[in-house]
XYZ file of C-alpha atoms in Angstrom:
696
model
C 98.552 -70.261 -99.163
C 94.854 -70.472 -99.567
C 94.675 -71.909 -96.286
C 96.373 -69.829 -94.343
C 94.433 -66.156 -95.449
C 90.936 -68.221 -95.230
C 92.826 -69.113 -91.320
C 93.564 -65.089 -91.445
C 89.929 -64.024 -92.593
C 88.247 -66.677 -90.261
C 90.119 -64.907 -86.923
C 89.204 -61.079 -88.560
C 85.794 -62.048 -88.513
C 85.622 -63.702 -85.104
C 86.876 -60.765 -83.593
C 84.464 -58.352 -85.774
C 82.186 -60.263 -84.587
C 82.863 -59.802 -80.901
C 83.515 -56.120 -80.949
C 80.270 -55.832 -82.367
C 78.510 -57.738 -79.547
C 79.956 -55.497 -76.388
C 80.069 -51.366 -76.294
C 80.557 -49.378 -72.752
C 77.290 -47.793 -71.799
C 77.162 -44.067 -69.999
C 74.547 -41.977 -67.997
C 73.204 -40.412 -65.211
C 70.737 -41.218 -62.909
C 68.730 -38.707 -60.678
C 66.246 -38.345 -58.776
C 62.611 -37.143 -59.458
C 64.216 -33.310 -59.259
C 66.568 -33.874 -61.310
C 69.079 -34.162 -58.350
C 71.535 -37.149 -59.367
C 71.757 -39.877 -56.640
C 74.640 -41.181 -55.586
C 75.813 -45.084 -54.830
C 72.475 -46.202 -57.156
C 74.026 -49.366 -58.045
C 74.281 -50.731 -61.496
C 73.870 -53.635 -62.949
C 73.387 -56.595 -65.831
C 70.980 -58.321 -64.906
C 71.265 -62.037 -65.236
C 74.938 -61.080 -65.284
C 77.202 -60.551 -62.632
C 78.753 -57.832 -63.636
C 77.597 -54.225 -61.633
C 78.703 -50.766 -59.939
C 77.304 -48.147 -58.791
C 76.903 -43.912 -59.562
C 79.228 -41.747 -58.628
C 78.813 -38.281 -56.233
C 76.716 -36.847 -59.842
C 75.188 -39.445 -60.076
C 77.423 -41.063 -63.650
C 78.289 -44.212 -63.866
C 79.549 -46.459 -66.723
C 79.504 -50.335 -67.168
C 79.969 -52.453 -69.591
C 77.331 -54.761 -71.219
C 76.034 -56.747 -75.050
C 74.045 -56.041 -76.852
C 70.410 -56.895 -75.735
C 71.178 -56.502 -72.400
C 68.638 -54.886 -69.176
C 70.095 -52.228 -67.029
C 69.176 -53.451 -63.381
C 68.323 -49.609 -62.423
C 67.881 -49.892 -58.105
C 68.546 -47.936 -54.548
C 67.341 -47.069 -51.104
C 63.861 -45.675 -51.135
C 63.311 -45.915 -54.872
C 61.430 -48.077 -57.284
C 63.617 -50.476 -59.338
C 64.146 -50.083 -63.059
C 65.284 -51.785 -66.020
C 65.921 -50.252 -69.299
C 67.818 -52.354 -72.512
C 70.696 -51.032 -73.827
C 70.102 -49.734 -77.344
C 71.887 -46.800 -76.844
C 75.771 -45.721 -75.357
C 73.644 -43.162 -73.781
C 71.243 -44.020 -71.201
C 69.797 -41.636 -68.106
C 67.288 -43.069 -66.166
C 65.265 -40.730 -63.340
C 64.401 -42.956 -60.707
C 60.781 -41.714 -58.199
C 60.875 -42.643 -55.095
C 59.083 -45.791 -53.059
C 55.266 -44.551 -51.113
C 57.103 -45.777 -48.159
C 60.753 -43.976 -48.425
C 60.213 -42.480 -45.029
C 59.815 -46.034 -43.525
C 62.623 -47.831 -46.375
C 65.750 -45.665 -44.724
C 66.799 -44.082 -41.965
C 69.265 -42.469 -40.355
C 71.214 -43.712 -38.188
C 75.109 -43.043 -36.043
C 77.343 -41.442 -38.732
C 74.903 -42.657 -42.150
C 71.917 -43.701 -42.765
C 70.436 -47.500 -43.697
C 67.323 -49.505 -45.070
C 64.999 -49.413 -42.362
C 63.862 -53.037 -44.126
C 66.649 -55.102 -42.885
C 68.273 -52.765 -40.101
C 69.850 -54.842 -37.844
C 69.335 -52.807 -34.269
C 65.711 -51.528 -33.040
C 64.686 -48.230 -34.295
C 61.783 -45.563 -33.805
C 60.817 -43.310 -36.262
C 58.595 -40.234 -35.708
C 56.082 -39.650 -38.216
C 57.092 -35.878 -39.979
C 53.163 -35.485 -40.160
C 53.407 -34.824 -36.182
C 56.735 -33.290 -36.527
C 54.890 -30.363 -39.248
C 51.161 -30.285 -36.636
C 53.286 -29.915 -33.819
C 52.081 -27.250 -31.613
C 55.245 -27.272 -28.804
C 58.148 -25.377 -27.745
C 60.353 -28.252 -27.367
C 61.717 -31.299 -29.611
C 61.189 -33.288 -26.355
C 57.851 -32.857 -26.063
C 56.803 -33.781 -29.813
C 58.566 -37.504 -28.415
C 54.827 -38.083 -26.052
C 53.734 -40.574 -27.408
C 54.910 -40.654 -31.110
C 57.858 -43.621 -30.970
C 57.257 -46.337 -29.334
C 59.539 -47.911 -26.131
C 60.146 -43.676 -25.506
C 59.179 -42.368 -22.409
C 59.123 -38.217 -21.884
C 57.694 -36.705 -18.261
C 57.065 -33.336 -17.767
C 58.045 -32.006 -14.709
C 56.732 -28.527 -15.316
C 54.203 -26.817 -17.292
C 56.065 -24.061 -18.001
C 56.278 -23.537 -21.948
C 59.584 -23.494 -23.012
C 60.531 -26.403 -20.611
C 62.201 -29.464 -21.756
C 60.994 -32.923 -20.878
C 62.975 -35.580 -20.081
C 63.335 -38.684 -21.874
C 64.117 -42.092 -21.000
C 64.129 -44.885 -23.585
C 63.005 -48.546 -22.694
C 63.897 -47.537 -19.345
C 66.161 -45.356 -16.632
C 69.211 -46.403 -17.705
C 71.369 -45.715 -14.891
C 70.476 -44.405 -10.913
C 73.585 -42.713 -10.336
C 75.059 -41.775 -14.022
C 72.329 -39.832 -16.393
C 69.350 -41.760 -17.589
C 68.916 -38.556 -20.433
C 69.713 -40.089 -23.901
C 72.642 -38.518 -26.785
C 71.222 -36.628 -28.925
C 72.507 -35.237 -32.369
C 71.736 -32.833 -34.806
C 72.701 -33.388 -38.291
C 74.889 -35.593 -38.177
C 77.063 -34.912 -34.642
C 75.762 -34.356 -30.179
C 74.214 -31.208 -29.648
C 75.365 -29.550 -26.667
C 71.998 -26.681 -26.167
C 68.447 -26.870 -24.581
C 66.055 -28.604 -27.067
C 64.123 -25.431 -26.785
C 66.413 -23.963 -28.504
C 65.816 -25.748 -32.058
C 62.091 -25.604 -33.828
C 60.559 -27.905 -34.984
C 59.973 -25.968 -38.137
C 63.374 -27.346 -39.487
C 63.126 -30.320 -38.673
C 63.016 -33.508 -40.748
C 62.891 -36.134 -39.414
C 63.673 -38.056 -35.187
C 64.786 -41.238 -35.109
C 64.590 -42.659 -32.234
C 67.903 -45.935 -31.600
C 67.428 -48.454 -29.342
C 69.594 -51.155 -28.028
C 73.226 -52.003 -28.568
C 73.301 -52.810 -31.699
C 72.253 -49.416 -33.471
C 73.855 -46.996 -31.035
C 77.050 -49.205 -30.110
C 79.095 -46.389 -32.710
C 79.072 -43.449 -29.527
C 80.440 -45.775 -27.523
C 80.538 -44.100 -23.629
C 77.685 -41.737 -24.488
C 75.200 -43.917 -26.237
C 74.124 -45.852 -23.099
C 70.980 -44.337 -22.750
C 69.858 -44.921 -26.230
C 70.300 -42.034 -29.587
C 67.389 -39.501 -30.485
C 69.369 -38.134 -34.138
C 67.485 -35.197 -35.514
C 67.347 -33.753 -39.135
C 67.122 -30.125 -39.820
C 65.328 -29.665 -43.313
C 67.860 -29.374 -46.874
C 66.723 -27.572 -50.038
C 67.151 -30.091 -53.118
C 69.137 -29.406 -56.386
C 67.806 -28.387 -59.490
C 64.538 -26.913 -57.931
C 63.517 -23.952 -58.195
C 63.500 -21.270 -54.889
C 60.236 -22.731 -53.123
C 59.323 -20.152 -50.395
C 56.409 -21.006 -47.331
C 55.378 -19.724 -45.492
C 53.272 -20.058 -42.090
C 50.895 -18.937 -39.007
C 49.689 -20.131 -35.864
C 48.259 -18.596 -32.810
C 45.577 -19.755 -30.822
C 44.665 -20.407 -26.903
C 45.139 -22.938 -24.339
C 43.509 -23.622 -20.946
C 43.343 -25.578 -18.901
C 42.118 -29.095 -19.037
C 41.135 -30.691 -15.950
C 39.556 -29.428 -13.040
C 41.443 -29.173 -10.046
C 39.933 -30.751 -6.445
C 37.012 -29.222 -5.229
C 38.432 -26.968 -1.773
C 35.834 -27.018 1.346
C 34.344 -24.382 2.397
C 34.493 -21.905 4.166
C 32.443 -22.793 6.819
C 32.998 -25.933 7.078
C 37.712 -24.466 6.954
C 36.173 -23.221 10.026
C 34.322 -25.625 11.643
C 36.998 -28.770 11.075
C 39.608 -27.025 12.527
C 38.015 -26.073 15.275
C 37.581 -30.131 15.860
C 41.278 -29.947 15.553
C 41.626 -27.818 18.208
C 38.561 -28.793 20.629
C 40.835 -32.408 19.682
C 44.318 -31.159 20.716
C 42.403 -29.880 24.265
C 41.262 -32.648 24.771
C 43.583 -35.970 24.062
C 46.659 -34.195 23.614
C 46.604 -31.259 26.970
C 43.597 -33.017 28.825
C 41.268 -31.297 29.383
C 37.752 -31.988 29.744
C 35.215 -31.419 26.695
C 33.539 -28.381 27.704
C 36.555 -26.655 28.753
C 38.227 -27.847 24.930
C 35.798 -26.862 22.647
C 35.557 -23.472 25.091
C 39.532 -23.288 24.069
C 39.021 -23.946 20.640
C 35.835 -21.053 19.987
C 37.471 -19.146 21.944
C 40.953 -19.005 19.598
C 40.152 -20.119 16.473
C 40.168 -16.413 14.865
C 42.913 -15.557 16.123
C 45.092 -18.803 15.518
C 43.598 -17.800 11.306
C 44.102 -14.339 11.353
C 41.131 -13.423 9.772
C 37.623 -13.802 10.007
C 35.777 -13.632 6.703
C 32.233 -13.262 8.956
C 33.062 -9.715 10.367
C 33.148 -7.451 13.681
C 29.285 -9.072 13.958
C 30.797 -12.607 14.225
C 33.670 -12.164 16.568
C 33.440 -16.311 17.710
C 32.108 -17.837 14.862
C 32.032 -21.177 16.237
C 29.439 -21.567 18.717
C 30.733 -24.621 21.536
C 28.429 -27.316 19.550
C 31.010 -26.843 16.491
C 28.903 -25.296 14.452
C 28.768 -22.005 12.327
C 26.512 -19.719 14.679
C 23.373 -18.779 13.733
C 22.821 -16.021 11.078
C 26.616 -16.355 10.254
C 27.851 -15.722 6.511
C 30.856 -15.950 4.634
C 31.927 -11.867 4.002
C 33.867 -13.059 0.672
C 35.036 -16.166 -0.732
C 38.052 -15.992 -3.633
C 38.932 -18.436 -6.006
C 43.304 -18.366 -5.741
C 43.107 -20.460 -8.602
C 40.805 -18.209 -11.059
C 42.687 -15.668 -9.745
C 46.630 -16.965 -10.508
C 46.143 -18.079 -14.492
C 44.967 -17.124 -17.159
C 44.028 -18.120 -20.879
C 47.139 -18.436 -22.244
C 47.725 -17.599 -25.526
C 49.941 -18.933 -28.658
C 51.589 -16.876 -31.260
C 54.070 -19.449 -34.003
C 54.994 -17.587 -36.681
C 57.630 -20.009 -39.773
C 58.534 -18.560 -43.434
C 61.307 -20.446 -45.086
C 62.879 -20.348 -48.843
C 64.590 -23.627 -50.526
C 65.941 -24.666 -53.971
C 68.917 -25.512 -55.887
C 71.534 -25.196 -58.253
C 73.250 -27.913 -60.640
C 75.529 -28.660 -58.300
C 73.858 -27.095 -55.070
C 71.313 -26.747 -52.654
C 70.299 -24.650 -49.805
C 67.487 -24.160 -47.113
C 67.458 -20.677 -45.158
C 64.402 -20.075 -42.895
C 63.281 -18.141 -40.070
C 61.030 -18.634 -36.571
C 58.933 -16.487 -34.260
C 57.018 -17.964 -30.964
C 55.311 -16.415 -28.271
C 54.362 -18.889 -26.175
C 52.087 -17.822 -22.547
C 51.229 -20.281 -19.885
C 48.563 -20.249 -17.826
C 50.750 -19.040 -15.261
C 50.388 -15.298 -14.395
C 54.536 -14.528 -15.830
C 55.026 -16.825 -17.062
C 55.808 -17.069 -21.166
C 58.211 -18.079 -24.104
C 59.238 -16.634 -26.814
C 61.841 -17.616 -29.435
C 63.744 -16.218 -32.613
C 65.149 -18.477 -34.860
C 67.210 -18.173 -38.155
C 68.617 -20.942 -39.506
C 71.148 -21.609 -43.084
C 72.059 -25.030 -44.719
C 73.805 -24.896 -47.561
C 75.419 -27.967 -50.039
C 77.373 -27.456 -52.743
C 79.571 -30.225 -55.074
C 82.532 -27.625 -55.634
C 83.986 -30.086 -57.794
C 83.431 -33.765 -59.406
C 84.450 -34.925 -56.193
C 84.291 -32.457 -53.511
C 81.187 -31.906 -51.680
C 81.100 -29.578 -48.912
C 77.661 -28.609 -46.624
C 77.690 -26.063 -43.648
C 74.422 -25.769 -41.836
C 74.321 -22.649 -39.024
C 71.968 -21.918 -36.655
C 71.132 -18.699 -34.205
C 69.220 -18.776 -31.920
C 67.809 -15.919 -29.030
C 65.479 -16.903 -26.344
C 63.585 -15.483 -23.374
C 61.679 -17.293 -20.671
C 59.546 -16.098 -18.032
C 58.410 -17.866 -14.738
C 56.635 -17.796 -11.725
C 58.625 -18.366 -8.434
C 59.440 -22.131 -7.647
C 58.344 -24.422 -10.301
C 58.201 -27.659 -7.995
C 56.153 -28.982 -4.834
C 57.503 -25.965 -2.188
C 55.144 -23.977 -1.424
C 56.929 -21.161 -3.208
C 55.323 -22.072 -6.457
C 52.721 -19.877 -6.776
C 50.082 -22.504 -8.607
C 50.762 -24.601 -5.966
C 50.415 -21.985 -2.806
C 46.542 -20.624 -4.889
C 45.290 -24.617 -4.426
C 46.289 -24.809 -1.014
C 45.454 -21.340 0.356
C 41.973 -21.204 2.208
C 39.438 -19.720 -0.113
C 38.797 -16.939 2.733
C 42.374 -15.198 2.578
C 41.103 -12.403 0.267
C 43.222 -11.907 -2.736
C 42.719 -7.640 -1.967
C 42.187 -6.209 0.601
C 38.477 -5.273 2.297
C 36.302 -3.793 4.864
C 36.322 -6.377 7.886
C 33.067 -5.473 8.799
C 31.419 -5.335 5.545
C 33.646 -7.285 3.447
C 33.706 -4.603 0.661
C 36.843 -3.751 -1.246
C 38.878 -1.552 -0.009
C 40.105 1.120 -2.273
C 43.357 3.750 -3.692
C 42.738 7.324 -4.345
C 43.018 6.767 -8.393
C 40.102 3.220 -7.261
C 41.509 1.171 -8.054
C 41.342 -2.630 -5.851
C 44.861 -2.889 -3.167
C 46.737 -6.275 -3.517
C 45.857 -7.993 0.159
C 49.620 -9.594 1.367
C 48.037 -11.029 3.833
C 50.847 -10.794 6.640
C 48.058 -11.397 9.478
C 48.646 -15.049 7.904
C 49.664 -18.203 9.732
C 52.453 -19.525 8.811
C 51.538 -22.022 7.400
C 49.798 -20.366 4.844
C 52.846 -17.901 4.468
C 51.906 -14.436 5.291
C 53.519 -11.960 2.259
C 53.274 -13.741 -0.610
C 50.702 -12.956 -2.897
C 51.826 -12.843 -6.251
C 48.635 -10.659 -8.216
C 50.945 -7.689 -6.470
C 54.308 -8.546 -6.949
C 54.642 -10.474 -9.649
C 53.823 -7.286 -10.887
C 57.644 -5.972 -10.280
C 59.202 -9.137 -9.737
C 60.679 -11.732 -11.941
C 62.368 -14.673 -13.435
C 63.613 -14.169 -16.396
C 65.981 -16.884 -18.531
C 67.991 -15.459 -21.584
C 69.990 -17.746 -23.825
C 71.638 -17.250 -27.570
C 72.816 -20.065 -29.426
C 74.349 -21.204 -31.877
C 75.021 -24.341 -33.543
C 77.198 -24.806 -36.388
C 77.726 -27.904 -39.039
C 79.728 -27.777 -41.234
C 81.445 -30.653 -43.128
C 83.793 -31.621 -46.335
C 83.390 -35.306 -48.762
C 86.031 -36.073 -50.864
C 85.520 -39.065 -53.184
C 89.249 -40.518 -52.678
C 88.207 -43.653 -54.903
C 85.260 -45.841 -56.553
C 83.351 -46.316 -53.517
C 85.437 -45.187 -51.085
C 84.873 -41.653 -49.402
C 87.000 -39.508 -46.445
C 83.881 -36.796 -44.592
C 85.879 -34.130 -42.350
C 83.384 -32.462 -39.770
C 83.878 -29.270 -37.479
C 81.046 -29.157 -35.085
C 80.554 -26.302 -32.864
C 77.407 -25.709 -30.655
C 77.875 -22.740 -27.682
C 75.829 -21.438 -25.131
C 75.412 -17.730 -23.842
C 72.585 -18.232 -20.736
C 71.926 -15.630 -18.548
C 69.172 -16.099 -14.896
C 67.841 -12.880 -13.874
C 65.908 -13.060 -10.265
C 64.091 -9.992 -9.362
C 62.143 -9.860 -5.779
C 61.494 -5.657 -5.336
C 61.649 -4.103 -1.772
C 58.519 -2.602 -1.156
C 55.293 -5.198 -1.534
C 55.473 -9.076 -1.065
C 57.944 -11.504 1.562
C 61.159 -9.743 -0.080
C 60.189 -5.949 1.729
C 60.576 -7.630 5.050
C 63.870 -8.497 5.162
C 66.572 -6.861 6.933
C 67.973 -5.693 3.668
C 64.613 -5.600 1.444
C 65.186 -6.275 -1.909
C 66.992 -8.916 -3.771
C 68.629 -9.612 -6.694
C 70.440 -13.020 -8.031
C 72.052 -12.380 -11.273
C 73.854 -15.912 -12.789
C 76.017 -16.296 -16.335
C 76.368 -19.671 -17.796
C 78.732 -20.242 -20.859
C 78.813 -24.199 -22.645
C 80.533 -24.293 -25.182
C 80.515 -27.967 -27.008
C 83.044 -28.958 -29.678
C 83.436 -31.910 -31.819
C 85.820 -33.190 -34.465
C 85.604 -35.686 -36.746
C 87.229 -37.339 -39.326
C 85.575 -40.281 -41.127
C 86.726 -43.352 -44.653
C 83.418 -45.072 -45.928
C 83.859 -47.927 -48.607
C 80.674 -48.641 -50.168
C 80.656 -51.908 -52.826
C 78.655 -54.674 -54.332
C 80.351 -58.261 -55.619
C 78.860 -60.436 -58.643
C 75.405 -58.035 -58.133
C 74.302 -60.321 -54.813
C 76.852 -59.461 -52.138
C 76.357 -55.762 -50.460
C 79.276 -54.395 -48.357
C 79.484 -50.671 -46.378
C 82.545 -50.411 -44.280
C 83.498 -47.762 -41.883
C 86.088 -46.007 -39.402
C 86.587 -43.106 -37.984
C 88.411 -41.411 -35.146
C 86.701 -37.992 -33.403
C 87.324 -35.691 -30.721
C 84.814 -34.227 -28.193
C 85.589 -31.562 -26.194
C 82.815 -29.928 -23.055
C 83.588 -26.508 -21.963
C 81.854 -23.863 -19.888
C 82.239 -21.370 -16.894
C 79.497 -20.244 -15.201
C 79.377 -16.892 -12.212
C 77.211 -16.891 -10.002
C 75.593 -13.337 -8.214
C 73.269 -11.786 -5.457
C 72.661 -9.032 -3.754
C 69.462 -7.450 -1.650
C 68.869 -3.163 0.032
C 67.831 -1.812 -3.279
C 66.557 1.872 -1.678
C 63.059 1.903 -4.029
C 61.376 0.520 -7.293
C 62.641 0.785 -10.308
C 66.045 -1.164 -9.561
C 66.364 -4.182 -10.957
C 70.681 -4.819 -11.528
C 73.115 -5.875 -8.482
C 74.654 -2.234 -8.766
C 72.166 -0.567 -7.161
C 71.516 -3.404 -4.007
C 73.527 -2.439 -0.964
C 74.391 -5.403 0.517
C 75.893 -8.353 -0.472
C 74.278 -11.964 -0.452
C 76.968 -14.462 -2.638
C 79.238 -14.876 -4.914
C 80.665 -17.592 -6.818
C 81.680 -18.892 -9.678
C 84.061 -22.144 -11.832
C 84.898 -24.033 -14.881
C 85.024 -27.086 -15.961
C 86.192 -29.091 -19.388
C 85.898 -32.457 -20.245
C 87.137 -34.060 -23.162
C 86.530 -37.279 -25.305
C 88.621 -39.155 -27.380
C 87.330 -42.284 -29.361
C 88.092 -44.910 -33.083
C 84.953 -46.337 -33.892
C 84.958 -49.607 -36.904
C 81.594 -50.800 -38.619
C 80.881 -53.236 -40.949
C 77.066 -54.020 -43.340
C 76.954 -56.808 -45.146
C 73.441 -57.820 -46.821
C 72.924 -60.944 -49.362
C 70.584 -59.765 -52.698
C 69.077 -57.854 -48.960
C 67.308 -60.758 -47.373
C 69.796 -61.654 -44.794
C 72.137 -58.693 -42.873
C 74.673 -58.857 -40.498
C 76.291 -54.999 -39.075
C 79.161 -55.457 -36.477
C 80.110 -51.667 -34.916
C 83.254 -51.587 -32.045
C 84.701 -48.046 -30.524
C 87.644 -46.897 -28.676
C 86.715 -43.323 -26.530
C 89.167 -42.523 -23.567
C 86.978 -39.928 -21.102
C 88.716 -37.843 -19.369
C 86.423 -38.458 -16.907
C 87.450 -41.338 -15.616
C 90.986 -42.083 -13.606
C 94.140 -42.008 -16.561
C 94.612 -45.767 -15.130
C 90.682 -46.602 -16.445
C 90.378 -43.802 -18.437
C 89.689 -46.011 -21.633
C 86.429 -48.814 -22.615
C 85.472 -51.047 -25.252
C 82.891 -51.126 -26.424
C 80.948 -52.771 -29.835
C 77.502 -55.317 -31.107
C 77.146 -57.620 -33.392
C 73.856 -57.663 -35.030
C 71.554 -59.461 -38.207
C 68.261 -59.554 -39.936
C 66.563 -62.514 -41.927
C 63.880 -60.468 -44.216
C 61.983 -63.530 -44.568
C 59.245 -62.137 -46.560
C 61.521 -61.312 -49.009
C 61.667 -65.041 -48.991
C 59.599 -66.258 -53.110
C 57.124 -68.211 -50.861
C 56.927 -65.959 -48.025
C 55.144 -63.264 -51.286
C 52.396 -65.608 -52.148
C 50.686 -65.339 -48.855
C 49.165 -62.311 -49.107
C 48.401 -61.474 -45.665
C 51.763 -61.334 -45.388
C 54.027 -57.517 -46.824
C 56.294 -57.455 -44.682
C 57.883 -60.523 -42.152
C 61.596 -60.060 -40.784
C 63.465 -61.468 -37.858
C 66.384 -59.789 -36.004
C 68.696 -60.369 -33.125
C 71.017 -58.167 -31.758
C 73.991 -57.823 -28.676
C 76.438 -55.786 -27.221
C 77.851 -53.673 -24.845
C 77.298 -49.686 -24.067
C 78.757 -47.668 -21.944
C 78.237 -44.153 -19.350
C 80.020 -41.913 -18.916
C 77.030 -38.786 -17.826
C 78.983 -38.395 -15.017
C 80.823 -36.137 -12.530
C 84.234 -35.124 -13.977
C 86.684 -35.221 -10.491
C 84.484 -39.151 -8.821
C 87.500 -40.456 -9.307
C 89.345 -37.542 -7.120
C 89.340 -36.860 -2.861
C 87.630 -33.334 -2.876
C 86.904 -30.599 -0.434
C 85.262 -27.388 -0.598
C 85.626 -24.138 0.667
C 82.899 -22.417 2.087
C 83.182 -18.589 2.605
C 80.342 -16.777 5.074
C 81.490 -13.200 3.353
C 84.709 -13.151 6.054
C 82.674 -13.801 9.108
């Protein structure tokens, strides 16, 4: 009996001792601002026990006494804490290279150090200090592998972006833009650079395959600013003003004397070689016809034939004027940019609100770009397991541009470079060269109706720009909404609805009394274009993240996405205005053209991705996406796009850590297939056109 009692006592003592050696530790992990950190790895040092923090930053872990808990999270310093309490709250500080370590990628974020794809990040300072009207100009020289080509200096115009060269000959070579997690269908000049937190450029198949048939030319991911939880309201305001002028002088023009001598030589050679006349006859013809062919004599009536038979300017002849058209057609451009924002948050929500104003003038007459922007970004933890996010942006912009932006003669700046300086800007007395004034004592514009056709008679933008205009008005709304639900430990569902709406109106007017349009059968012309574009993206995504034995880190993602793009377009043109002061079609008498069209494009997609790493040294990833596009024949509408990749952080090996000269060293490889469906909607069909000559 004594032996049994003694045995039972020993068992109870051992059980009591075992219970005393193990306990449950709970706590919360936050960042330096007090906001909870989601997905922080919480592990026991030297053991296989581990967990991750939930949406509130909370964790629970079973641990033996006198053990150390390790808290680690990408972009933050790892912290070790002795488990001497049942409640341990920890605050993690970001590393000095947080921005370098964490990048935004397709449908999420990842560590740049172990990323298996190819990506570049635009330096945040480049964004903050930029003085550009369009986000596309931010990429000039700021990201490797990216070429930004600006065909126009017009304020508000977008640059053409190529990632790793031209991706297609027949289809579009433009990259896909992702703004706050969804494809963006608005104009890039509508995004306020002051609202941007980061820009990431994804270049290869491993980084873009999750966007399948639209990612063949790369991805540019733009993330706007968000507020921080547990942060008092922070108000920021900025105002910048500056001027700009032409940075490079134009080519030197030939003088009036040289121009007349060269033109005389050309006329003489034409008669001498083409018409087979003698030297004397050719010289005489050139001298007699020179002024009539050019349409003007800048030497005055005193010298009716300013170039003699020897091809030189006659003695005493001097140009009475020498007008610089380039100087007259350009201006010192003024730029005003004003921004104000407020951001902050409470225990369970954060917000970012901003207003912006931009007035950017161009160096060309009558060129400017005005933009008014407003943004509200709100994130709320409704429940411990439910998070809602809403980003809304409203933009109104007005862009005024001079005639033509290509290499045609009607391009105002190009015309100013080409027209000789002996054609006057202002009407002049042909005998004295003095300016002719109107009844109010003002200079009168010389439209040059006497000029030959090559010198564009009737064109003088100094005068016509007072009345004529080419105006583009945009009203744009961008909406990003999402709901994120924690279904199980590490398993999260995210659904989002995203809308981009653009209403664009083009209004071009050419007055009936001054300039080229005044000589039409029906003087004056107006053109109105109305375009409406709506892009809708809805997706459903399941993601799962776990750590196995404190060494194997796995992240899984599967999703479905539906995209719809609708556009409608109406164009009309009328001529015949009775007087100045009316610029709407209703005031014109002659219908020139009226047309319109609409189009719809749909894309249904299914995709999946797996990311794995071992001890944050060895990384592997695989992605697949199945797209069905309405732009292709029903017989070949679906395509599959995939990628695999891997990387090895050599600098994390113990033997390499001992080499002080090496701070970061990685080897990366990837392979995959991408697509490009950015082509016409009905290219697989035989189409026909209907033309209308107003009933004739």
